[in-house]
Short mmCIF file of C-alpha atoms in Angstrom, two decimals:
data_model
loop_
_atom_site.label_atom_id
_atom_site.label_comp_id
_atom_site.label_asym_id
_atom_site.label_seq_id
_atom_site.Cartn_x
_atom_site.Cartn_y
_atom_site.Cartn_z
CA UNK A 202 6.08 32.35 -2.72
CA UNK A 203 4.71 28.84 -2.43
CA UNK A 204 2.88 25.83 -4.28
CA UNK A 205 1.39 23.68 -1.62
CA UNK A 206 -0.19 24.11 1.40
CA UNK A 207 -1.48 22.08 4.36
CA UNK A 208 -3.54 22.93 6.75
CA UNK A 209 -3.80 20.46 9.79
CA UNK A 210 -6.17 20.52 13.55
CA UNK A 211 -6.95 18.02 16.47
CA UNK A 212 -10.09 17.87 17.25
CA UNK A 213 -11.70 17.51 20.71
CA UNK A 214 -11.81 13.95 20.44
CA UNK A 215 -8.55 13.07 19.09
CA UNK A 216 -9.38 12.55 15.77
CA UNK A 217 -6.59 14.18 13.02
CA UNK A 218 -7.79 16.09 9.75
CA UNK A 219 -5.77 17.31 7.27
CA UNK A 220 -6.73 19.90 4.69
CA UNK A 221 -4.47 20.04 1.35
CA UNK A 222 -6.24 23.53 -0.24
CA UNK A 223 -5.44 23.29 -4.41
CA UNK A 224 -6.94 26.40 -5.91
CA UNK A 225 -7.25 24.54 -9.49
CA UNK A 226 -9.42 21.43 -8.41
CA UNK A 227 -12.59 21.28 -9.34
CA UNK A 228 -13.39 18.36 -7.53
CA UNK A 229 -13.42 17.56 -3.64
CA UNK A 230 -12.04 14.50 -3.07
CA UNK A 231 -12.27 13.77 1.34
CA UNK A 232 -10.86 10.27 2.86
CA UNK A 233 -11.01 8.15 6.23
CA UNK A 234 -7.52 6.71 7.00
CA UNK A 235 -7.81 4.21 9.93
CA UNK A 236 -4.14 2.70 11.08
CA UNK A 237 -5.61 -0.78 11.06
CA UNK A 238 -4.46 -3.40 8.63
CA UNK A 239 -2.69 -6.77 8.43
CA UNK A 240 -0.33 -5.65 10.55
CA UNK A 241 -2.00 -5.71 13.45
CA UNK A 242 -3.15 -9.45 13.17
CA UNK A 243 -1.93 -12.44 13.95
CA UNK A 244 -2.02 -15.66 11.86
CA UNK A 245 -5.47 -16.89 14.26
CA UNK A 246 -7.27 -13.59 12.97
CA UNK A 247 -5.69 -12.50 9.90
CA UNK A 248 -7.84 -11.36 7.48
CA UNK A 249 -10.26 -9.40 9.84
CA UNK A 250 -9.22 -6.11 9.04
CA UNK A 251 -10.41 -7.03 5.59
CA UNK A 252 -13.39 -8.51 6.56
CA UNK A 253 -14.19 -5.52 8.68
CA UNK A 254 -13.90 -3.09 5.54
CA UNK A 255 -16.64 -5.31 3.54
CA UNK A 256 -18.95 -5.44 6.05
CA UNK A 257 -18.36 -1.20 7.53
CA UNK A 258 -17.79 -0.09 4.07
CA UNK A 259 -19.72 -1.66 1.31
CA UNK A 260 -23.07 0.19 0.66
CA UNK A 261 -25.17 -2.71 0.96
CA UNK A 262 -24.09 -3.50 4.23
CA UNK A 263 -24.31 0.17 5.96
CA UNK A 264 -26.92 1.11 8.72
CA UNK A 265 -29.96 3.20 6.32
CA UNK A 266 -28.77 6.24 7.50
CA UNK A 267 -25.18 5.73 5.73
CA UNK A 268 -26.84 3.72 2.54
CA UNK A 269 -28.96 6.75 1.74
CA UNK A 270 -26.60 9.13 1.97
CA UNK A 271 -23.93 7.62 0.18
CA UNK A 272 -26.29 6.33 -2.66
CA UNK A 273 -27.06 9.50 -3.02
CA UNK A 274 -24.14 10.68 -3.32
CA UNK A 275 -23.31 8.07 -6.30
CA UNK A 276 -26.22 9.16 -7.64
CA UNK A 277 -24.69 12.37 -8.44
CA UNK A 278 -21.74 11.20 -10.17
CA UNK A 279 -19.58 10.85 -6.75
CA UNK A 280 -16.55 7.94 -6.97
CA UNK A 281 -16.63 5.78 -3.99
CA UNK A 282 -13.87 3.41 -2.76
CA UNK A 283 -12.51 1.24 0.40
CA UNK A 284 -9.42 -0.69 0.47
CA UNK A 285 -7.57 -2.31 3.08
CA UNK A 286 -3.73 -2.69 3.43
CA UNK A 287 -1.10 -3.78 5.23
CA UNK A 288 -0.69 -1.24 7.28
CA UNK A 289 -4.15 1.14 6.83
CA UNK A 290 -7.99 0.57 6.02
CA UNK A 291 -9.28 3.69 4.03
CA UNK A 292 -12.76 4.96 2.86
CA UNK A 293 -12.77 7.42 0.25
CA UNK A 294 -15.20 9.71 -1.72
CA UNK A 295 -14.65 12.27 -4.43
CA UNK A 296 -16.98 14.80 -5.69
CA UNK A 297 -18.34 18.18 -6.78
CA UNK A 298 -17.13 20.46 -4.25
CA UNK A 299 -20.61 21.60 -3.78
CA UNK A 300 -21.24 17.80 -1.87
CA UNK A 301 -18.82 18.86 0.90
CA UNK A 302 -21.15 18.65 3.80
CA UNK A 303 -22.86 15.43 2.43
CA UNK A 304 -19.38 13.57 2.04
CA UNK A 305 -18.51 14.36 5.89
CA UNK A 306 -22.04 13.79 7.00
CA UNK A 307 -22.23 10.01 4.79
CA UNK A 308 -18.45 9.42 6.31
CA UNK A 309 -19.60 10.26 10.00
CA UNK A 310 -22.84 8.14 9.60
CA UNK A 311 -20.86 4.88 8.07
CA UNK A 312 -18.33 4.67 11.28
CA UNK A 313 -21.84 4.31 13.47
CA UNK A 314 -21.45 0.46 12.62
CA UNK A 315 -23.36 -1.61 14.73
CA UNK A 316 -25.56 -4.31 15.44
CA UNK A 317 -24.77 -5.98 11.86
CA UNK A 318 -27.51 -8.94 10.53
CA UNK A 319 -26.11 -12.14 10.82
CA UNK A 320 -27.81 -12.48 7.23
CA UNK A 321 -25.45 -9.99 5.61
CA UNK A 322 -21.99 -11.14 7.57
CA UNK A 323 -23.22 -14.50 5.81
CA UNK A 324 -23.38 -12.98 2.37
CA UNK A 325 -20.16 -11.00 2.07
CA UNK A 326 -18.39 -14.32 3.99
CA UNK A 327 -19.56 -15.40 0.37
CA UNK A 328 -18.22 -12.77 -1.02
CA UNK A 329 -14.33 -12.57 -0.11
CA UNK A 330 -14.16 -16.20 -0.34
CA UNK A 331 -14.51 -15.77 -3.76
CA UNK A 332 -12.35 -12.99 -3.76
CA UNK A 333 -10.05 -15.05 -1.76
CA UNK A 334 -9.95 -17.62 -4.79
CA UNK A 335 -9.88 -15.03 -7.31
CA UNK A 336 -6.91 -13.64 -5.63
CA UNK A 337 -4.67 -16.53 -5.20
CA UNK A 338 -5.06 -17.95 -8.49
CA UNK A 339 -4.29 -14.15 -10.06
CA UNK A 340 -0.65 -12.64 -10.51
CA UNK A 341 -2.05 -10.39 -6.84
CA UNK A 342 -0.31 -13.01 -5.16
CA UNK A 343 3.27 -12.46 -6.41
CA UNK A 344 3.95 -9.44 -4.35
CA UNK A 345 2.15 -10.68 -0.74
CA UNK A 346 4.09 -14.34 -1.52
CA UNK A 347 7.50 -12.23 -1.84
CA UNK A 348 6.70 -10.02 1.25
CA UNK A 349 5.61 -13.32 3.18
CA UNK A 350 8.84 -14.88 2.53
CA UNK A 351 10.55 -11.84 3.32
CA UNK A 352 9.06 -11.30 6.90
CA UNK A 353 7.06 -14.80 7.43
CA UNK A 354 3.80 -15.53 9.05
CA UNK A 355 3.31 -12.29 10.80
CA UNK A 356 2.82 -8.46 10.70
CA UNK A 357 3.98 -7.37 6.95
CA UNK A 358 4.22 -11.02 6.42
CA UNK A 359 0.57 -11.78 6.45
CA UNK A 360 -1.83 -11.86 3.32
CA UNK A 361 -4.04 -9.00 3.27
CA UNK A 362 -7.07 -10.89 2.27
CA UNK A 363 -6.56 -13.54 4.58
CA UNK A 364 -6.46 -17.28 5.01
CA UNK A 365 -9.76 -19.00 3.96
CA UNK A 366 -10.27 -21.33 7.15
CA UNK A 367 -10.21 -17.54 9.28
CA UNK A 368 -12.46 -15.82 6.80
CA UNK A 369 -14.74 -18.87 7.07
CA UNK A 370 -15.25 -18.71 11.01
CA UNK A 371 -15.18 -14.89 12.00
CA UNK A 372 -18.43 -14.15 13.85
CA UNK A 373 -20.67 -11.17 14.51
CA UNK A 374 -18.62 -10.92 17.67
CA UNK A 375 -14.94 -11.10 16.25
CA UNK A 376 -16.28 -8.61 13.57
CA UNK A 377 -18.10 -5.64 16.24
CA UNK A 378 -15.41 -6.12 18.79
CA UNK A 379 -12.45 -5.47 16.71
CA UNK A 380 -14.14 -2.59 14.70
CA UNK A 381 -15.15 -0.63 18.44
CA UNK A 382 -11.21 -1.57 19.14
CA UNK A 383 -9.42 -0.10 16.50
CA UNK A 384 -12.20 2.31 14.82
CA UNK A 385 -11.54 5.21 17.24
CA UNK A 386 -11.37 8.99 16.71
CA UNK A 387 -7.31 8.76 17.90
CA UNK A 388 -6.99 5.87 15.55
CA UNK A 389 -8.24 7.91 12.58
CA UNK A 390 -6.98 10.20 10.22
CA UNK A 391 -9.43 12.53 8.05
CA UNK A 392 -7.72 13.98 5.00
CA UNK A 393 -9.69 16.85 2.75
CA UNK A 394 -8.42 17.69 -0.89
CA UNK A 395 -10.10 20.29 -3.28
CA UNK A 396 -10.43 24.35 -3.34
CA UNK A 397 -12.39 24.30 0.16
CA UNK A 398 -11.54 26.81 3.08
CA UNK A 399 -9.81 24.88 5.44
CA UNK A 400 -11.28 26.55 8.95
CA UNK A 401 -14.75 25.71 7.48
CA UNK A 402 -14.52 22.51 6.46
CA UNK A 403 -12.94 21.09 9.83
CA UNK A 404 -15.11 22.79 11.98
CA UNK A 405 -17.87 20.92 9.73
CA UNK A 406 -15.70 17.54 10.40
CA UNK A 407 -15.69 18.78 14.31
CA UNK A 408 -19.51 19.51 14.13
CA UNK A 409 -20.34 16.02 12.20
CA UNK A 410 -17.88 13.66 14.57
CA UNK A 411 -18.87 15.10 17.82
CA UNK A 412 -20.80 11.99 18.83
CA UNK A 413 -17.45 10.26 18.05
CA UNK A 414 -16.06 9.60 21.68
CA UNK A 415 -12.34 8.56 21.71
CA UNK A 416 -12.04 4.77 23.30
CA UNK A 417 -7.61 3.95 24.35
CA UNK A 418 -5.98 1.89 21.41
CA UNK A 419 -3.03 0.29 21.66
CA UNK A 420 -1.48 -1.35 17.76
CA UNK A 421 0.32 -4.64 18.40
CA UNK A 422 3.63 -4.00 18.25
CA UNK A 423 5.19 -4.98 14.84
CA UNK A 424 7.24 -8.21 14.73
CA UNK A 425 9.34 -8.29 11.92
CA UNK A 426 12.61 -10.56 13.37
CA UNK A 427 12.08 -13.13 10.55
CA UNK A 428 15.00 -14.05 8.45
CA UNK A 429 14.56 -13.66 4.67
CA UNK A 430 13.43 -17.08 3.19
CA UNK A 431 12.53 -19.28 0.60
CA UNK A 432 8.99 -19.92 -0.99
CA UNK A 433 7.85 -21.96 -3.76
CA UNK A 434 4.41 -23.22 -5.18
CA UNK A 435 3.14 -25.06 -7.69
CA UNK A 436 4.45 -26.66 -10.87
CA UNK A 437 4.78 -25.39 -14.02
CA UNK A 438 7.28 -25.10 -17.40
CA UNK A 439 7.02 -21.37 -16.70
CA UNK A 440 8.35 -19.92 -13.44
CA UNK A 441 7.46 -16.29 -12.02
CA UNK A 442 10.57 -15.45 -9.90
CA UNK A 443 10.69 -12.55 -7.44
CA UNK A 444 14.02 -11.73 -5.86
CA UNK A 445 13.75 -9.62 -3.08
CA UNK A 446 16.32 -7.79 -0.38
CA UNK A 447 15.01 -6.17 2.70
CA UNK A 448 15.33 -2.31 2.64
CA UNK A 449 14.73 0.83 4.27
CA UNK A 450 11.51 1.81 5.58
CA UNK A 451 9.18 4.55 4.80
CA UNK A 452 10.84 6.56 7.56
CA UNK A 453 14.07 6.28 5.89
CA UNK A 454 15.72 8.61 3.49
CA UNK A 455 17.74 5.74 1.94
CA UNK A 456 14.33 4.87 0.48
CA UNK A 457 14.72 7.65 -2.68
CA UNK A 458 18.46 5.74 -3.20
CA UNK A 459 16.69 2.37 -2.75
CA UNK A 460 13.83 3.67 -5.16
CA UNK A 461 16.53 5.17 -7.82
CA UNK A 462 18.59 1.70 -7.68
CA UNK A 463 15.21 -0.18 -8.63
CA UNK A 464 14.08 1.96 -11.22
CA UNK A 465 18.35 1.57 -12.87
CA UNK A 466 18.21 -2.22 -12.50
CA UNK A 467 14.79 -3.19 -14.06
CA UNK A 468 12.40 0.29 -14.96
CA UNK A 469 11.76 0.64 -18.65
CA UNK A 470 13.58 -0.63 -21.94
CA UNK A 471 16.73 0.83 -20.81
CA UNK A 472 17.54 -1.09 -17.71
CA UNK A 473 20.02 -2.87 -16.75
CA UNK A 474 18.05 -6.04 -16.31
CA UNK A 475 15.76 -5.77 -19.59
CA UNK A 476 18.53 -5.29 -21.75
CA UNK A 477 20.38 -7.96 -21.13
CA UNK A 478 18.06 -10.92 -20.12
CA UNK A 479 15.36 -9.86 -22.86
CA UNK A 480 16.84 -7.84 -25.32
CA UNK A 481 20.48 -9.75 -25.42
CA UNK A 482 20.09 -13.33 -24.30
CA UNK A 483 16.85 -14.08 -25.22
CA UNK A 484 16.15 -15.59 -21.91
CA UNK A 485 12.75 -13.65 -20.49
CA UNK A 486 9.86 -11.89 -22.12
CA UNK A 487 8.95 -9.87 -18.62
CA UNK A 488 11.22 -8.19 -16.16
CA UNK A 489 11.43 -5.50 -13.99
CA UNK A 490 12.33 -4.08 -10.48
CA UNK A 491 10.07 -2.59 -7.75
CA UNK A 492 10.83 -0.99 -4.53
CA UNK A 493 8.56 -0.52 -1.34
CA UNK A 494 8.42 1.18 1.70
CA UNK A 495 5.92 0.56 5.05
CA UNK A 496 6.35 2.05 8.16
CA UNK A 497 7.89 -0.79 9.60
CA UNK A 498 10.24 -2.23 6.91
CA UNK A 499 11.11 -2.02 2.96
CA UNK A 500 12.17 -3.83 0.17
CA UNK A 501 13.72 -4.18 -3.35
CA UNK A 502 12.51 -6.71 -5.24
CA UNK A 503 13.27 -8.28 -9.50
CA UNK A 504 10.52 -9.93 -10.92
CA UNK A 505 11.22 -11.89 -14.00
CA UNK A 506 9.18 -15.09 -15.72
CA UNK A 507 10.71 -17.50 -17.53
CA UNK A 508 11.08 -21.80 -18.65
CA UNK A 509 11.57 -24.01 -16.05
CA UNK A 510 14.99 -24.64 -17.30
CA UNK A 511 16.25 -21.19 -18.13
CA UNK A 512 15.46 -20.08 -13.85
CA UNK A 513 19.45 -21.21 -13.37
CA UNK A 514 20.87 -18.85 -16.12
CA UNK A 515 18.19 -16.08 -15.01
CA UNK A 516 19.23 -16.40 -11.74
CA UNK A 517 22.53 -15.99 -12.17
CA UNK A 518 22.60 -12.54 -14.75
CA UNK A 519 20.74 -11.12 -12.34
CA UNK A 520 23.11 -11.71 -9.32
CA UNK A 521 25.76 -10.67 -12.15
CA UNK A 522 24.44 -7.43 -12.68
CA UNK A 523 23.79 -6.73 -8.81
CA UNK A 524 27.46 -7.62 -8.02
CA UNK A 525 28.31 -5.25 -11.14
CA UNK A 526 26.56 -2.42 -9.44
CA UNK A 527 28.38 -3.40 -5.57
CA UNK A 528 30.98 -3.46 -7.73
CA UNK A 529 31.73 -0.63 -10.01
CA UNK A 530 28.64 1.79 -9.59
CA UNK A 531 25.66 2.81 -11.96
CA UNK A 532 26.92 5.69 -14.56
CA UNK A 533 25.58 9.00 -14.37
CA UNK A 534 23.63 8.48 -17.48
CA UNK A 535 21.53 5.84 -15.45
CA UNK A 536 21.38 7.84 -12.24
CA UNK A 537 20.06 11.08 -15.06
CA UNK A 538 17.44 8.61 -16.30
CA UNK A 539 15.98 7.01 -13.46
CA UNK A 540 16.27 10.18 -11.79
CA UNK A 541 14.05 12.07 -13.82
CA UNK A 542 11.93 9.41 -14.70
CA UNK A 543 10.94 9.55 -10.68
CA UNK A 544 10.37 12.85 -10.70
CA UNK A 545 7.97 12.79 -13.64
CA UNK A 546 5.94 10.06 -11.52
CA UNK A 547 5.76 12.54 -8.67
CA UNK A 548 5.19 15.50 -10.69
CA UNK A 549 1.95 13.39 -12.41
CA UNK A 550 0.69 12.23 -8.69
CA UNK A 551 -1.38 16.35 -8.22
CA UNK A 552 -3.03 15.38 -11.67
CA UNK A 553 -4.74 12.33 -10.19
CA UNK A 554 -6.72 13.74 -7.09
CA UNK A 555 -7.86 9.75 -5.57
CA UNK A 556 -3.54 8.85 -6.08
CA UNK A 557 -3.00 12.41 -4.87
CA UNK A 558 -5.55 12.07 -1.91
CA UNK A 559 -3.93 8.78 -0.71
CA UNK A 560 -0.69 9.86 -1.17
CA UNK A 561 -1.19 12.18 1.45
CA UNK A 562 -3.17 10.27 3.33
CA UNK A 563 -0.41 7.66 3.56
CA UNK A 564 2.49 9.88 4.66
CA UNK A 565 -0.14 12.00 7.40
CA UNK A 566 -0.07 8.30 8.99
CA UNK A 567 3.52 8.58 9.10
CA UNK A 568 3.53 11.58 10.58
CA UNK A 569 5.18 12.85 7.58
CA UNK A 570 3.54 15.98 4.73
CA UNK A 571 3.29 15.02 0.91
CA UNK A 572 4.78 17.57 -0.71
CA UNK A 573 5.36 17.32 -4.39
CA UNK A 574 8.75 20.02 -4.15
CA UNK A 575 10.19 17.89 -1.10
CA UNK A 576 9.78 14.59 -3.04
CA UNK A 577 11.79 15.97 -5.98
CA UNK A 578 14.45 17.43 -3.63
CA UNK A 579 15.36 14.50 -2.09
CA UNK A 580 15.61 12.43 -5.89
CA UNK A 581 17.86 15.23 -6.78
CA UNK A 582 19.96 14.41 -3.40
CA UNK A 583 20.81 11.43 -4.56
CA UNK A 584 24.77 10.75 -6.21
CA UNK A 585 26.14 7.72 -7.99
CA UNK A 586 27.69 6.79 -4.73
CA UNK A 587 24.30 6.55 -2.35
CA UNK A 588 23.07 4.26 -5.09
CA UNK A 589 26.05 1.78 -4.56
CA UNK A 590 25.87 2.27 -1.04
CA UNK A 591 22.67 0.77 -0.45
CA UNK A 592 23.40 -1.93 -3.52
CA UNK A 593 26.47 -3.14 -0.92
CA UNK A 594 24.17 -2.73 1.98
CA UNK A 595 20.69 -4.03 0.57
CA UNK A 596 21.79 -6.47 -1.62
CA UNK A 597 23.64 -9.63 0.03
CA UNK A 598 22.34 -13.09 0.32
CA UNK A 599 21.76 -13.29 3.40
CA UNK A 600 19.20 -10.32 2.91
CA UNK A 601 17.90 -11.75 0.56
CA UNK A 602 14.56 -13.74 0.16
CA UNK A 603 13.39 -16.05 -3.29
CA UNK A 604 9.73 -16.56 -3.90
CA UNK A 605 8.08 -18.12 -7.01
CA UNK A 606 4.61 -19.56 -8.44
CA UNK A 607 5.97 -22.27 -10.89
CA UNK A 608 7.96 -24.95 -9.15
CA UNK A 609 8.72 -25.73 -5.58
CA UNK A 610 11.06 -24.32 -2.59
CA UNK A 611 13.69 -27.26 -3.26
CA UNK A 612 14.59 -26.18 -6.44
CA UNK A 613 15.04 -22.40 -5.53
CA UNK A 614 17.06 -23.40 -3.01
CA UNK A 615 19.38 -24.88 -5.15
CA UNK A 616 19.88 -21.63 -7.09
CA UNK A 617 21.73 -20.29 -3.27
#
């Protein structure tokens, strides 16, 4: 007996789909993965990928062919989203099942991008950099600031949304070239989700990318050699700290310890880190703990805000309760918790078919199946003793990186 299936083909030009069949979904839900993101840029172009999804993706910008189709499709209740990432740009719809062949058909038509108006390159330029302000002056920059300090000015490192001065001067040229690079049938990853027959709907994919010839693409190779550092901006009597300690990767089955260790040391009112810098000295109103994984690299990382004056004492209890952990172990009552706590997440993800979709999308570009039994199996693996492990191994200073919007890198520095 079994729960999940996958069903996966190749087609004739290189292009990878994956079918997940769920008998009780009454929606379709169908998505474009395309390994292209941040980390394939450099600080010159960073910020193209990005700019590449507004102008291939957004339905004002698509050649009439794609507009119509996928206007339609909104027109009939369908949810419609794009997203770029550090490591993948994805294009998702979801639907009635009974849309199937106009989801693939609106999906093949949007990757014949082409021949863009200078007029409408000029109007989303507009666009992001207003997104580019809203973003840096929003809490969205906490987590990119701690991964930049973590891995610098490259690969992981880089901002998803860009710099400003880049967004400002990519041309028609920068934008068409790149796409026809990287936006290849070999480069691309099509995964289907809903109660569809799997042998019909990829031959429909097959019939619908035909014209889809496969071009060579080579991904930069990732550069991730960068010490952990120290970043600080702005000025303020409230401080938004993030300490973080590089991990595991994706590919790693130290992540699930790495992930169990987060969830002990700041997930929920009975972690280590809320109850004693909230609850018992008084000294933060947020905190909490976060762990993730890429392809290329991982981390832990403790966000916590507090006064200017209390970041010393914060500081410290935190490296307190790490060392306590190195030191003497979590309890089994806190490896139960967190435990379980995980596995309710992952047992929730089927429930949500766009998290579900991209969930599997995400590990298929690993090379890796999402399977909801697997996840729980490996959470379950996990002892008291794999959680100190990668506390002693993770969590050192010279792992370790400090970022913060609320004062400057001089006085984070002195908390070393």
């Amino acid at each position: 007996m079994y729960y999940e299936s996958i069903s996966k083909a190749m087609l004739e030009n290189c292009m990878k789909v994956v079918v997940r069949k769920t008998n009780q979904s009454r929606n379709l839900s169908i998505g474009m993965f395309v390994n292209h993101g941040s980390k394939d840029e450099t600080i010159h172009n960073n910020g193209i990928s990005h700019f590449i999804e507004h102008m291939a993706f957004s339905h004002e910008n698509m050649n009439v062919a794609a507009k119509q189709m996928v206007g339609d499709l909104l027109d009939n209740g369908a949810r419609y989203e794009a997203y770029t990432g550090k490591e993948m740009t994805r294009c998702c719809i979801t639907s009635q099942t009974s849309y199937s062949k106009d989801i693939i058909k609106a999906l093949s038509n949007i990757v014949k991008f082409r021949d863009i108006p200078e007029e409408r390159i000029k109007h989303e330029r507009a666009i992001i950099l207003q997104e580019a302000d809203t973003y840096f002056a929003s809490s969205k920059v906490k987590t990119e600031l701690s991964e930049r300090t973590l891995w610098g000015e490259r690969s992981l490192g880089l901002f998803v949304i860009g710099n400003q001065e880049n967004i400002s001067r990519f041309t028609k040229e920068d934008i068409e070239s790149r796409f026809q690079k990287y936006y290849t049938p070999s480069n691309t990853l099509m995964v289907i989700q809903g109660n569809v027959d799997p042998d019909e709907i990829i031959n429909n994919i097959a019939t619908e990318f035909d014209f889809w010839r496969n071009n060579k693409v080579s991904n930069p190779l990732p550069m991730l050699e960068v010490s952990p550092s120290v970043t600080g901006i702005g000025n303020s009597n409230r401080v938004n700290l993030t300490i973080s300690f590089v991990g595991p990767s994706f590919r790693s089955r130290k992540k699930y310890a790495m992930a169990i260790l987060s969830d002990i040391l700041g997930d929920g009112l009975k972690s280590r880190l809320f109850l004693e810098l909230r609850e018992k000295r008084e000294l933060v109103y947020s905190i909490y703990s976060y762990s993730l994984s890429y392809g290329l690299g991982g981390y832990l990382a403790i966000d916590l805000n507090c006064q200017k004056e209390k970041l010393d004492e914060c500081f410290n209890v935190v490296m307190e309760i790490v060392k306590d952990i190195q030191g003497k172990g979590v309890t089994s009552e806190e490896l139960e918790r967190a435990r379980a706590s995980r596995i309710t997440s992952t047992l929730q993800i089927p429930n949500d078919s766009v998290r579900h979709l991209n969930t599997t999308g995400r590990y298929a570009l690993y090379n890796k199946d999402f399977f909801v039994d697997n996840e729980v199996f490996e959470l379950m693996s996990i002892t008291e003793e794999d959680v100190r492990e990668i506390a002693n191994e993770m969590c050192d200073e010279s792992n370790m990186a400090l970022s913060a919007v609320g004062t400057n890198s001089e006085s984070l520095i002195s908390l070393l």
